[in-house]
Steps between C-alpha positions, in 0.01 A plus 500: 500500500786736584650439155168578332470823702852610404440428132172689512674799659771503236241490224320800653827697524587415139160615379547830686822581315384404153526816281186708458310461176642712219196727486546591869869586447404712201239686704752564776754631249238725345407638842870570572534680168197717575641588843856559379617857529627699205873565537588862422831687515535878481806711436449740794312499829226756419368272226455214748237713674277499191545127440421417862200733521341374179615139521443441870564144615474377140854621431847475648726791417855616563710791380840472337641815662456445877420773754785746547694384194608746230316424173780673309752234595315196638572159344258209546619202703511145360206416725297785352575376151362160597184664637465700179530181297203355690287814465203529264505880488759776532385857572746766391482875552575562132612857561877473487579372850872428492458142620271425206727673250781271611310173535178478297670386181673224695171391661331482160783290358497256792121473532346571159161359604468718810199736478602863561277783622615855421361700792567833323288415197271797445694736730635827360861490615677826583860613494695594811529877540786680676504876557842666486599864444137597451452246221318168482708209371343166405681168497388140461152358555400499865427134584315568829153529346333282767529784757203675339169352625346568159771289341441238768150458359655415163737253664208331673317462170807352330562255783133397505511428126823301532367287787177427312693399189734274696225352718159547332322262740527763772409796279194594706699499823773716350245745363330538837826559683610743230178699545559515875857622446385771258276644772791506744736664249246767411449559872877533545525754219212706636643487851844624388341779296315610810813484716706705255233755412647848529857388430472517119824625346708432811842339453664212683856372469587137430845359453395218266237623251231240575199718576436689177175318414371553853590871482318549170195312622460733796625830362837509676852560368774243548853639519738212433862511615651219296419353162604184315617356834820704489673658798470877515800714418582775755355758261179304447463444873523875568245568226260268682573678827425838343177372348393367840580827670306694238193281560538504877542122508627337819443129426690279256304185415713190445429147378616214727645317197767767443784658692396807697850646549460785252139557606621553855759747371223699333289485817788640706553785253133606517469446873252221445456124533465192284180297493472148358210425263486167321395494132524120496283404796280196451229651724389738228199677650631540854838612368350780290292612797813512718701685234220754464503564874874566522495703179214716628688570822805608300296746293354689796 
């Protein structure tokens, strides 16, 4: 009897580990595919905000240029190249960000089937302006277009379209989240306009010329110290100092991705201070609110 019981037990165990019918495995695989997240890579942190806000938990996203890194000189790590190879979508700024100028051709050669979203599609790009000796000088295209909330609405539309094309099954979800984001971005724009009302035409001084689109959106004037990423000559530095004194400026805004040595020299010359504002923050809405607050205080 014991032998019969043992054999019966073994037969029950064997039946429990027999593979599931093929149709059940197929259904499980299909469910996994439906639940799988879309893998997205962006060039810079601000673009991850739009992917996360519109994609929600249906996407996983990472930025090539990490927080605090200089997009003029950053090189992707081998691990990031592996992640990019597994991605279904790459979102680029498309406005002349130095990192993209150096690497996009290489990415296209390595991953020819990778879908690419140009976030600047439909944006009217502007040139960087520098005022010297009473004259306005223009240089290359200003890549920092995302710092205008109106341009952010265009970015959101481009990202929505790219997500829908890459993952049409979730089109309705992406559309709903996009609509919610539009309301928040319009609210942000209106809020900043209210905060800066009465300051139209006022000037602020930045070391790195990242805030031109923001200035134009809200009727301000950006005075940029450096251009093309080059260190200021002593003569150029003193021209910036004189411009700041003429405008009554006491704050030099600096980007955390760049050296602030020369900015601090300018601040000492004008009897002022430096203030860090981040053009590459991933927390887009809260960052622009914070920048507006410190900028408003400097204009009083």
